[in-house]
């Protein structure tokens, strides 16, 4: 995987024995060998170079989905994405769908399964997806330079000039198309940087505020420590948005799929509401229980419906205490309200350190939704997580990386073939 695909190096002899490298000419340079950049490189055609500062391509793919990569979602659609412009993702998603990616995975003989809610995972390893993409870009004739950093970037008359550092040497490159595919800021330990945003700003493209998404909530020290490890299905809401998935109590606060999902919609200082029994008519259940087993303690009855450790933790604060027979309807209604609308205010989130994605990014206002090209800077493209399009948990973020990468790659290939004029923003 780490093998370096050698490119031709043009040398100019100047003076006696001095050797000065001349700028290498590429049609397309893609910054970032992650999900979007690799997909893009399978499509661009011409002379394409993918540059990444990491030691291996697709590192986030490798660690994703617990090592099995939740590579897409069968039900992926525009409604599963957050963006200042919710319509922006439609074009790319429609032109390279989850079924297109599944067909690619199938062509490579990678076995997969649906885990839940349309989420597709490799039966074997996420490394198979990385290997598949590397095989595809190699077949497409693209070069891949790893452990390479960008030192300088300028606009030229017909494209871009880059200086990069590789193997301790400075090299200069020129290209007609430059694709920003360096992702977002989540998990800096894995090499995530804000490079795409910096370059976008350098060329005058607006960047929306960025923040951590799909991230656990933190609470004041020790708040949920006694409950660490307890997990249950809940309906978690903030404002008008709700998710029915599992909640997990942790030493630091709350996590689990429901929490990660709602975190993308949550803003600092806002309340979240937890329905601990979303699929139970609690009032009817408690009344029936009171009629037949009224001598039982209310907490004991609740322990049959919820994890015992959670009931133990909540019991002292619940409105109905003692025997069920002693609880009038009004007390039972208050108990139902407490359990169906448990209101909590997180102190914050774990931030980019553990976030699966970055919300916000290069503004869609500046890009064509068809080609992902910057309307004001012909030849400059932005794809994947670097763009202000963020998916839900469940394979949607990779689908956006595949779809946006494919859209840019195809647009570049078509433009190079001169089959159409440059696309305009929509
Ligand atoms: C732990 C974890 C698990 C995840 N699991 C899933 C999942 O199962 N399903 C799903 O859909 N999504 C998942 N995601 C989200 C998904 O990984 C990203 O949304 C997706 O990888 C974005 O693709 P991208 O190509 O835009 O960026 P990335 O895949 O992040 O690729 C960006 C590339 O750019 C390189 N780069 C960054 N800065 C520089 C720089 N300054 N110079 C040179 N190179 C640079 C990086 O090394 C990287 O290779 C997960 C994320 C995390 C963190």
Coordinates of C-alpha atoms and ligand atoms in Angstrom, one line a residue:
X1 CA 0.0 0.0 0.0
X2 CA 2.8 2.3 0.8
X3 CA 4.7 1.6 -2.4
X4 CA 5.5 4.9 -4.2
X5 CA 4.5 5.1 -7.8
X6 CA 7.5 6.7 -9.4
X7 CA 7.0 9.6 -11.8
X8 CA 9.3 10.9 -14.4
X9 CA 11.6 13.6 -13.2
X10 CA 12.7 16.2 -15.7
X11 CA 16.1 17.6 -15.1
X12 CA 17.7 20.7 -16.6
X13 CA 21.4 20.9 -16.7
X14 CA 22.6 24.4 -15.9
X15 CA 26.2 25.3 -15.5
X16 CA 29.0 22.7 -15.1
X17 CA 27.6 19.9 -12.9
X18 CA 24.6 21.6 -11.2
X19 CA 21.3 19.8 -11.7
X20 CA 18.2 21.9 -11.3
X21 CA 14.9 20.1 -11.3
X22 CA 12.3 21.6 -13.7
X23 CA 8.7 21.9 -12.7
X24 CA 6.9 18.7 -13.4
X25 CA 3.7 19.2 -15.4
X26 CA 0.5 17.5 -14.3
X27 CA -3.0 17.9 -15.7
X28 CA -4.5 17.5 -12.2
X29 CA -3.0 17.5 -8.7
X30 CA -5.3 16.2 -5.9
X31 CA -4.3 17.3 -2.4
X32 CA -5.4 14.5 0.0
X33 CA -5.3 10.7 -0.6
X34 CA -8.4 10.1 1.5
X35 CA -11.8 8.7 0.4
X36 CA -12.7 11.7 -1.8
X37 CA -9.3 12.3 -3.3
X38 CA -8.8 8.6 -4.2
X39 CA -12.2 8.4 -5.8
X40 CA -11.6 11.6 -7.8
X41 CA -8.2 10.2 -9.1
X42 CA -10.0 7.1 -10.5
X43 CA -11.9 9.4 -12.8
X44 CA -9.8 12.4 -13.8
X45 CA -7.8 10.8 -16.6
X46 CA -4.8 12.6 -18.0
X47 CA -1.7 13.0 -15.9
X48 CA -2.9 13.0 -12.3
X49 CA -0.9 13.2 -9.1
X50 CA -2.3 12.6 -5.6
X51 CA -0.4 14.1 -2.7
X52 CA -0.7 13.3 0.9
X53 CA 1.4 14.0 4.0
X54 CA 0.5 10.7 5.6
X55 CA 2.5 7.5 5.4
X56 CA -0.4 5.6 3.8
X57 CA -3.5 6.5 1.8
X58 CA -7.0 6.3 3.2
X59 CA -6.1 6.2 6.8
X60 CA -9.6 7.2 8.0
X61 CA -11.1 4.5 5.7
X62 CA -8.8 2.0 7.4
X63 CA -9.9 2.8 11.0
X64 CA -13.6 3.4 10.1
X65 CA -16.5 1.3 11.2
X66 CA -14.4 -0.4 13.8
X67 CA -12.0 -1.6 11.1
X68 CA -14.8 -2.8 8.8
X69 CA -15.7 0.5 7.1
X70 CA -19.3 1.5 6.9
X71 CA -18.7 2.4 3.3
X72 CA -22.2 3.6 2.3
X73 CA -25.8 3.5 3.3
X74 CA -28.6 1.8 1.2
X75 CA -31.0 4.7 2.0
X76 CA -28.6 7.6 1.4
X77 CA -30.4 10.7 0.2
X78 CA -30.0 14.5 0.4
X79 CA -32.1 14.5 3.6
X80 CA -29.2 12.7 5.4
X81 CA -26.9 15.7 5.1
X82 CA -26.3 19.0 6.8
X83 CA -25.2 22.1 5.0
X84 CA -26.0 25.8 4.8
X85 CA -27.5 24.8 1.4
X86 CA -29.3 21.5 1.8
X87 CA -29.9 21.2 -2.0
X88 CA -26.2 21.4 -2.9
X89 CA -25.4 17.7 -2.4
X90 CA -28.3 16.5 -4.6
X91 CA -26.6 16.6 -7.9
X92 CA -23.5 14.7 -7.0
X93 CA -25.4 12.1 -4.9
X94 CA -27.8 11.5 -7.8
X95 CA -25.0 11.0 -10.3
X96 CA -22.9 8.6 -8.3
X97 CA -25.1 6.7 -5.9
X98 CA -24.6 4.2 -3.2
X99 CA -25.5 1.5 -5.8
X100 CA -22.7 2.7 -8.0
X101 CA -20.2 2.3 -5.1
X102 CA -21.7 -1.1 -4.2
X103 CA -21.2 -2.2 -7.8
X104 CA -17.5 -1.2 -7.5
X105 CA -17.1 -3.1 -4.3
X106 CA -18.8 -6.1 -5.9
X107 CA -16.5 -5.9 -8.9
X108 CA -13.6 -6.2 -6.5
X109 CA -15.1 -9.2 -4.9
X110 CA -15.3 -7.6 -1.5
X111 CA -17.9 -9.3 0.7
X112 CA -20.2 -7.0 2.7
X113 CA -23.3 -7.1 4.8
X114 CA -26.0 -4.7 6.1
X115 CA -25.5 -4.2 9.9
X116 CA -28.6 -2.1 10.6
X117 CA -30.6 0.8 9.2
X118 CA -29.1 0.3 5.7
X119 CA -25.5 0.6 6.9
X120 CA -23.2 -1.5 4.8
X121 CA -19.9 -2.9 6.2
X122 CA -17.1 -5.1 4.8
X123 CA -17.4 -8.7 6.1
X124 CA -13.6 -8.7 6.2
X125 CA -11.6 -5.5 6.7
X126 CA -11.7 -1.8 5.8
X127 CA -8.3 -2.3 4.3
X128 CA -10.0 -4.0 1.3
X129 CA -11.7 -0.7 0.5
X130 CA -8.3 1.2 0.6
X131 CA -6.7 -1.5 -1.5
X132 CA -9.6 -1.4 -4.0
X133 CA -9.2 2.4 -4.4
X134 CA -5.4 2.2 -4.8
X135 CA -5.8 -0.5 -7.4
X136 CA -8.3 1.7 -9.2
X137 CA -6.1 4.8 -9.3
X138 CA -3.1 2.7 -10.4
X139 CA -5.2 1.3 -13.2
X140 CA -6.2 4.9 -14.1
X141 CA -2.5 5.8 -14.3
X142 CA -2.5 8.3 -11.4
X143 CA 0.7 8.9 -9.4
X144 CA 0.6 8.8 -5.6
X145 CA 3.1 10.7 -3.5
X146 CA 2.9 10.0 0.2
X147 CA 4.8 11.7 3.1
X148 CA 4.7 14.9 0.9
X149 CA 3.8 18.3 2.2
X150 CA 2.8 21.4 0.4
X151 CA 5.3 24.3 0.8
X152 CA 3.9 26.8 -1.6
X153 CA 1.0 27.3 -3.9
X154 CA 0.4 30.0 -6.5
X155 CA -2.0 30.7 -9.3
X156 CA -0.5 30.8 -12.8
X157 CA -1.8 32.0 -16.1
X158 CA -3.1 28.5 -17.0
X159 CA -3.5 26.8 -13.6
X160 CA -1.4 26.4 -10.5
X161 CA 2.2 26.1 -9.4
X162 CA 3.0 24.1 -6.3
X163 CA 6.2 23.5 -4.3
X164 CA 6.2 20.4 -2.3
X165 CA 8.6 18.7 0.1
X166 CA 9.2 15.0 -0.5
X167 CA 12.0 12.9 0.7
X168 CA 13.8 15.9 2.1
X169 CA 13.7 17.6 -1.3
X170 CA 11.7 20.5 -2.7
X171 CA 10.0 19.8 -5.9
X172 CA 8.0 22.1 -8.1
X173 CA 4.9 21.1 -10.0
X174 CA 2.4 22.8 -12.3
X175 CA -1.1 21.7 -13.0
X176 CA -4.3 22.9 -14.8
X177 CA -6.6 21.5 -12.1
X178 CA -6.1 21.5 -8.4
X179 CA -8.5 19.5 -6.2
X180 CA -8.8 20.2 -2.5
X181 CA -9.5 16.9 -0.8
X182 CA -7.7 17.2 2.5
X183 CA -10.8 16.6 4.6
X184 CA -11.8 18.3 7.8
X185 CA -10.2 18.9 11.2
X186 CA -11.4 15.8 13.1
X187 CA -8.8 13.6 14.7
X188 CA -5.7 15.8 14.3
X189 CA -3.7 12.8 15.7
X190 CA -4.3 11.1 12.4
X191 CA -3.0 14.0 10.4
X192 CA -6.2 16.0 9.9
X193 CA -5.5 19.7 9.2
X194 CA -7.4 22.8 8.0
X195 CA -5.3 23.0 4.8
X196 CA -8.3 22.9 2.4
X197 CA -9.9 25.8 4.3
X198 CA -6.6 27.8 4.2
X199 CA -6.2 27.3 0.5
X200 CA -9.8 28.1 -0.1
X201 CA -9.4 31.4 1.7
X202 CA -6.1 32.1 -0.1
X203 CA -8.2 32.0 -3.4
X204 CA -11.0 34.1 -1.9
X205 CA -13.5 31.3 -1.4
X206 CA -15.7 31.7 1.7
X207 CA -15.5 29.1 4.5
X208 CA -18.4 28.6 6.9
X209 CA -17.8 28.2 10.6
X210 CA -16.5 24.7 11.4
X211 CA -17.2 22.6 14.5
X212 CA -17.0 19.0 15.6
X213 CA -19.8 16.7 14.5
X214 CA -20.7 13.1 15.3
X215 CA -19.0 13.6 18.7
X216 CA -19.8 12.5 22.3
X217 CA -21.2 15.0 24.8
X218 CA -19.3 15.9 27.9
X219 CA -20.9 16.7 31.3
X220 CA -19.6 18.1 34.6
X221 CA -17.0 15.7 36.1
X222 CA -18.4 12.5 37.4
X223 CA -22.1 13.2 36.4
X224 CA -22.6 9.8 34.7
X225 CA -19.6 7.9 36.2
X226 CA -21.8 5.5 38.1
X227 CA -23.6 4.7 34.9
X228 CA -20.6 4.2 32.6
X229 CA -21.2 1.3 30.3
X230 CA -25.0 1.4 30.5
X231 CA -26.6 1.4 27.1
X232 CA -30.2 1.6 26.0
X233 CA -32.4 2.5 23.0
X234 CA -33.7 6.1 23.3
X235 CA -35.2 8.9 21.3
X236 CA -32.9 11.8 21.6
X237 CA -34.0 15.3 20.5
X238 CA -32.7 18.8 20.2
X239 CA -35.1 21.4 18.8
X240 CA -37.2 19.7 16.1
X241 CA -34.6 17.0 15.3
X242 CA -34.8 13.5 16.8
X243 CA -32.9 10.2 16.4
X244 CA -34.1 6.8 17.6
X245 CA -30.9 4.9 18.3
X246 CA -28.8 3.7 21.3
X247 CA -27.4 5.9 24.0
X248 CA -24.3 5.0 25.9
X249 CA -23.3 6.5 29.3
X250 CA -19.5 7.0 29.6
X251 CA -17.1 8.3 32.3
X252 CA -17.0 11.6 30.5
X253 CA -20.7 12.0 29.6
X254 CA -22.9 10.6 26.8
X255 CA -22.0 8.7 23.6
X256 CA -23.5 6.0 21.4
X257 CA -25.1 6.4 17.9
X258 CA -28.1 8.6 19.2
X259 CA -25.7 11.0 20.8
X260 CA -23.3 11.2 17.9
X261 CA -26.2 11.9 15.5
X262 CA -27.8 14.6 17.6
X263 CA -24.5 16.3 18.3
X264 CA -24.3 17.5 14.7
X265 CA -27.6 19.5 15.3
X266 CA -26.7 20.7 18.8
X267 CA -25.3 24.1 19.7
X268 CA -23.3 25.1 22.8
X269 CA -25.7 25.8 25.7
X270 CA -28.7 24.0 24.2
X271 CA -30.7 21.4 26.0
X272 CA -31.2 17.9 24.8
X273 CA -34.3 15.8 25.6
X274 CA -34.1 12.0 26.2
X275 CA -37.1 9.8 25.8
X276 CA -35.9 6.7 27.8
X277 CA -38.8 4.6 26.6
X278 CA -39.7 5.7 23.1
X279 CA -41.5 2.5 22.2
X280 CA -43.5 2.0 25.4
X281 CA -46.9 3.6 26.3
X282 CA -45.5 4.2 29.8
X283 CA -48.7 5.6 31.3
X284 CA -50.8 2.6 30.2
X285 CA -48.1 0.2 31.4
X286 CA -47.9 1.8 34.8
X287 CA -51.7 1.9 35.3
X288 CA -52.0 -1.7 34.3
X289 CA -49.3 -2.7 36.7
X290 CA -50.9 -0.6 39.5
X291 CA -54.2 -2.5 38.9
X292 CA -52.6 -5.9 39.1
X293 CA -49.4 -5.5 41.2
X294 CA -50.0 -2.3 43.2
X295 CA -47.9 -3.5 46.1
X296 CA -44.7 -3.4 44.1
X297 CA -42.3 -0.5 44.5
X298 CA -42.4 2.0 41.6
X299 CA -38.6 1.7 41.1
X300 CA -38.9 -2.1 41.0
X301 CA -41.5 -1.9 38.2
X302 CA -39.3 0.6 36.3
X303 CA -36.3 -1.8 36.6
X304 CA -38.3 -4.2 34.5
X305 CA -38.5 -1.6 31.7
X306 CA -35.1 0.2 32.0
X307 CA -31.5 -0.9 33.0
X308 CA -31.5 -1.4 36.8
X309 CA -28.4 0.8 37.3
X310 CA -30.1 3.7 35.5
X311 CA -33.3 3.4 37.6
X312 CA -31.2 3.3 40.8
X313 CA -29.4 6.5 39.7
X314 CA -32.6 8.3 38.8
X315 CA -34.9 7.0 41.5
X316 CA -34.2 9.6 44.2
X317 CA -35.2 12.4 41.8
X318 CA -38.3 10.8 40.3
X319 CA -41.7 12.3 41.1
X320 CA -43.3 9.0 42.1
X321 CA -41.8 7.2 45.1
X322 CA -42.9 4.2 47.1
X323 CA -45.6 1.6 46.2
X324 CA -47.3 1.9 42.8
X325 CA -50.7 1.5 44.5
X326 CA -50.1 4.8 46.3
X327 CA -49.4 6.8 43.1
X328 CA -52.4 8.8 41.8
X329 CA -52.6 9.4 38.0
X330 CA -51.1 12.8 38.5
X331 CA -48.0 11.3 40.0
X332 CA -47.8 8.7 37.3
X333 CA -48.1 11.4 34.6
X334 CA -45.3 13.4 36.2
X335 CA -43.2 10.2 36.3
X336 CA -43.9 9.5 32.6
X337 CA -42.9 13.1 31.8
X338 CA -39.7 12.8 33.6
X339 CA -38.8 9.6 31.8
X340 CA -40.1 10.6 28.4
X341 CA -38.6 14.1 28.4
X342 CA -35.4 13.8 30.5
X343 CA -33.8 17.2 29.9
X344 CA -30.1 17.6 30.0
X345 CA -27.6 20.3 29.1
X346 CA -24.2 19.0 28.0
X347 CA -21.2 21.1 29.0
X348 CA -19.8 20.6 25.6
X349 CA -18.4 18.0 23.2
X350 CA -15.2 16.0 23.1
X351 CA -14.3 18.2 20.1
X352 CA -12.1 17.4 17.1
X353 CA -10.1 15.0 19.3
X354 CA -12.7 12.3 18.8
X355 CA -15.2 13.8 16.4
X356 CA -16.0 11.6 13.3
X357 CA -16.5 14.6 11.1
X358 CA -16.2 18.4 10.8
X359 CA -19.4 20.4 10.3
X360 CA -19.1 23.4 8.0
X361 CA -16.3 24.1 5.6
X362 CA -15.7 25.5 2.1
X363 CA -19.0 27.3 1.4
X364 CA -21.2 25.6 -1.3
X365 CA -22.0 29.2 -2.5
X366 CA -18.5 29.2 -4.1
X367 CA -18.8 25.8 -5.8
X368 CA -20.7 24.3 -8.7
X369 CA -22.9 21.5 -7.4
X370 CA -22.4 19.6 -10.6
X371 CA -18.6 19.7 -10.9
X372 CA -17.5 20.9 -7.4
X373 CA -15.4 23.6 -9.2
X374 CA -15.0 27.0 -7.7
X375 CA -17.0 29.3 -9.9
X376 CA -14.6 32.3 -9.4
X377 CA -11.4 30.2 -9.7
X378 CA -11.6 27.9 -12.8
X379 CA -9.6 24.8 -12.3
X380 CA -9.9 24.8 -8.5
X381 CA -12.1 22.0 -7.1
X382 CA -13.2 21.1 -3.5
X383 CA -14.6 17.7 -2.5
X384 CA -15.4 15.5 0.5
X385 CA -15.4 16.6 4.1
X386 CA -13.6 19.9 3.3
X387 CA -16.9 21.1 1.8
X388 CA -19.8 22.4 3.9
X389 CA -21.7 19.1 3.5
X390 CA -21.8 16.7 6.4
X391 CA -23.6 13.4 6.6
X392 CA -25.3 11.5 9.4
X393 CA -23.7 8.6 11.1
X394 CA -24.1 5.4 9.1
X395 CA -22.0 5.5 5.9
X396 CA -23.3 8.8 4.6
X397 CA -20.0 10.7 4.9
X398 CA -18.2 8.1 2.8
X399 CA -21.0 8.3 0.2
X400 CA -20.5 12.1 0.1
X401 CA -16.8 11.5 -0.4
X402 CA -17.4 9.0 -3.2
X403 CA -20.1 11.1 -4.9
X404 CA -18.3 14.5 -4.7
X405 CA -15.0 13.0 -5.7
X406 CA -16.6 11.3 -8.7
X407 CA -18.4 14.5 -9.7
X408 CA -15.1 16.5 -9.7
X409 CA -13.2 13.7 -11.4
X410 CA -15.7 13.3 -14.2
X411 CA -16.0 17.1 -14.7
X412 CA -12.2 17.3 -15.0
X413 CA -12.1 14.4 -17.5
X414 CA -14.8 15.9 -19.6
X415 CA -13.3 19.3 -19.6
X416 CA -9.9 17.9 -20.6
X417 CA -11.6 16.0 -23.5
X418 CA -13.1 19.3 -24.5
X419 CA -16.5 17.7 -24.6
X420 CA -18.2 20.6 -22.9
X421 CA -17.7 24.1 -21.8
X422 CA -16.9 24.9 -18.2
X423 CA -19.9 24.3 -15.9
X424 CA -21.5 27.2 -14.1
X425 CA -22.6 27.2 -10.5
X426 CA -26.2 26.2 -9.7
Ligands
LIG1 C1 -12.9 7.2 13.6 C2 -13.7 7.6 12.4 C3 -14.6 6.6 11.9 C4 -15.4 6.9 10.8 N1 -16.2 6.0 10.3 C5 -17.0 6.3 9.2 C6 -17.8 5.2 8.6 O1 -17.7 4.1 9.0 N2 -18.6 5.6 7.6 C7 -18.6 6.9 7.1 O2 -19.3 7.1 6.1 N3 -17.8 7.8 7.6 C8 -17.0 7.5 8.6 N4 -16.1 8.5 9.1 C9 -16.0 9.8 8.4 C10 -15.2 9.6 7.1 O3 -14.0 9.0 7.5 C11 -14.9 11.0 6.5 O4 -16.0 11.7 6.3 C12 -14.2 10.8 5.2 O5 -13.0 10.1 5.3 C13 -13.9 12.1 4.5 O6 -13.2 11.8 3.3 P1 -12.2 12.9 2.7 O7 -11.5 12.3 1.6 O8 -12.9 14.2 2.5 O9 -11.2 13.2 3.9 P2 -10.2 12.2 4.6 O10 -10.6 10.8 4.3 O11 -10.0 12.7 6.0 O12 -8.8 12.4 3.7 C14 -8.1 13.6 3.8 C15 -6.7 13.2 3.4 O13 -5.9 14.5 3.4 C16 -4.7 14.3 4.0 N5 -4.3 15.6 4.5 C17 -4.8 16.4 5.5 N6 -4.1 17.5 5.7 C18 -3.1 17.4 4.8 C19 -2.0 18.3 4.6 N7 -1.9 19.5 5.2 N8 -1.1 18.0 3.6 C20 -1.2 16.8 2.9 N9 -2.3 15.9 3.1 C21 -3.2 16.3 4.1 C22 -4.9 13.3 5.1 O14 -3.8 12.6 5.5 C23 -6.0 12.4 4.5 O15 -5.4 11.3 3.8 C24 -15.3 8.2 10.2 C25 -14.4 9.2 10.7 C26 -13.6 8.8 11.8 C27 -12.7 9.9 12.3

